[in-house]
XYZ file of C-alpha atoms in Angstrom:
117
model
C 0.017 0.136 0.175
C 1.783 3.345 -0.827
C 0.650 5.840 1.333
C 1.422 9.553 1.951
C 2.394 10.377 5.845
C 0.551 13.462 7.388
C 1.935 12.443 11.140
C 3.677 10.726 13.135
C 4.673 10.546 16.647
C 6.355 8.059 19.175
C 6.231 7.707 22.700
C 8.369 5.957 25.230
C 7.877 4.170 28.168
C 10.024 1.723 29.698
C 10.175 -1.538 27.359
C 7.600 -0.225 25.314
C 7.646 2.043 22.601
C 4.352 3.391 20.729
C 3.978 4.511 17.454
C 0.998 6.937 16.115
C 1.174 7.851 12.520
C -1.553 9.222 10.482
C -0.998 8.522 6.814
C -3.581 8.712 3.608
C -3.206 5.948 1.208
C -2.797 5.588 -2.346
C -7.084 5.638 -2.469
C -6.762 8.711 -0.707
C -8.560 7.167 2.277
C -6.968 8.228 5.693
C -6.112 5.825 8.626
C -4.293 5.778 11.650
C -1.731 3.037 12.441
C -1.158 2.028 15.662
C 2.348 -0.071 16.677
C 3.697 -1.087 19.891
C 7.053 -2.516 19.723
C 7.987 -4.215 23.487
C 11.282 -5.333 24.285
C 12.311 -8.425 24.877
C 14.882 -10.730 25.494
C 16.103 -11.654 22.046
C 14.819 -8.637 19.910
C 11.137 -6.681 19.630
C 7.910 -7.810 19.737
C 5.581 -5.673 17.478
C 1.997 -5.332 17.470
C -0.105 -3.055 14.942
C -3.535 -2.291 14.173
C -4.874 0.472 11.509
C -7.898 2.161 11.638
C -10.049 3.735 9.132
C -12.415 6.794 9.604
C -14.865 4.197 7.764
C -14.160 1.750 10.698
C -15.086 4.535 13.511
C -18.546 5.306 11.138
C -19.793 1.848 11.535
C -18.337 0.661 15.217
C -20.688 3.928 15.869
C -23.725 3.110 13.583
C -23.408 -0.712 15.063
C -22.898 0.381 18.627
C -26.372 2.775 18.554
C -28.823 -0.357 17.050
C -27.325 -2.309 20.148
C -24.638 -4.449 19.379
C -22.356 -5.398 22.587
C -18.420 -5.189 23.030
C -18.188 -9.177 22.504
C -20.399 -8.729 19.204
C -18.310 -5.540 18.084
C -14.834 -7.367 18.551
C -16.399 -10.721 16.644
C -17.351 -7.771 13.778
C -14.410 -5.956 13.669
C -11.863 -8.813 14.356
C -10.740 -7.054 16.975
C -10.114 -7.542 20.813
C -12.874 -6.655 23.318
C -10.549 -3.984 25.082
C -9.748 -2.380 21.883
C -13.390 -2.189 21.294
C -14.013 -0.854 24.669
C -11.123 1.519 23.643
C -12.578 3.075 20.632
C -15.838 3.733 22.509
C -14.450 5.536 24.866
C -12.164 7.550 22.968
C -15.339 8.682 20.516
C -17.645 9.043 23.414
C -20.182 7.455 22.093
C -21.548 6.241 25.588
C -21.963 10.343 26.203
C -23.093 11.183 22.805
C -25.487 8.763 22.787
C -26.432 9.272 26.635
C -26.483 5.224 26.953
C -26.317 3.794 29.886
C -23.072 2.334 30.735
C -24.541 -0.913 32.211
C -23.982 -4.137 30.431
C -27.500 -5.500 30.665
C -28.944 -1.969 29.710
C -30.411 -2.331 26.183
C -30.837 0.680 23.610
C -31.720 -1.477 20.511
C -33.580 0.818 18.684
C -30.952 3.718 20.018
C -30.233 4.369 15.928
C -33.835 4.365 14.516
C -34.719 6.817 17.226
C -31.640 9.170 15.778
C -31.983 8.688 12.319
C -35.829 9.680 12.779
C -34.559 12.891 14.523
C -32.691 14.310 11.694
């Protein structure tokens, strides 16, 4: 994938370094890539994730339709912690005034939002 890097930053804490890169792909799609590099005995271990803007839009829509963290993690093929963190970062619970209780249903939230516009 050919890309144009727009922003880059790194943070080092103990044996880990985190790289944050915002880039534009060849097809003009913007994305955020987060890379964790962890020093281990025989070198480095690297983990990364790429987040496209469309993923955030899809996450928001599915969250408002009532999908729980487990279902979202399966859809996006991510860990539940990553989905929870993204929901928190996007402030979706606050944006839609959704109770944080896991058992609280919000099945028709998206329908209500779409009809209010």
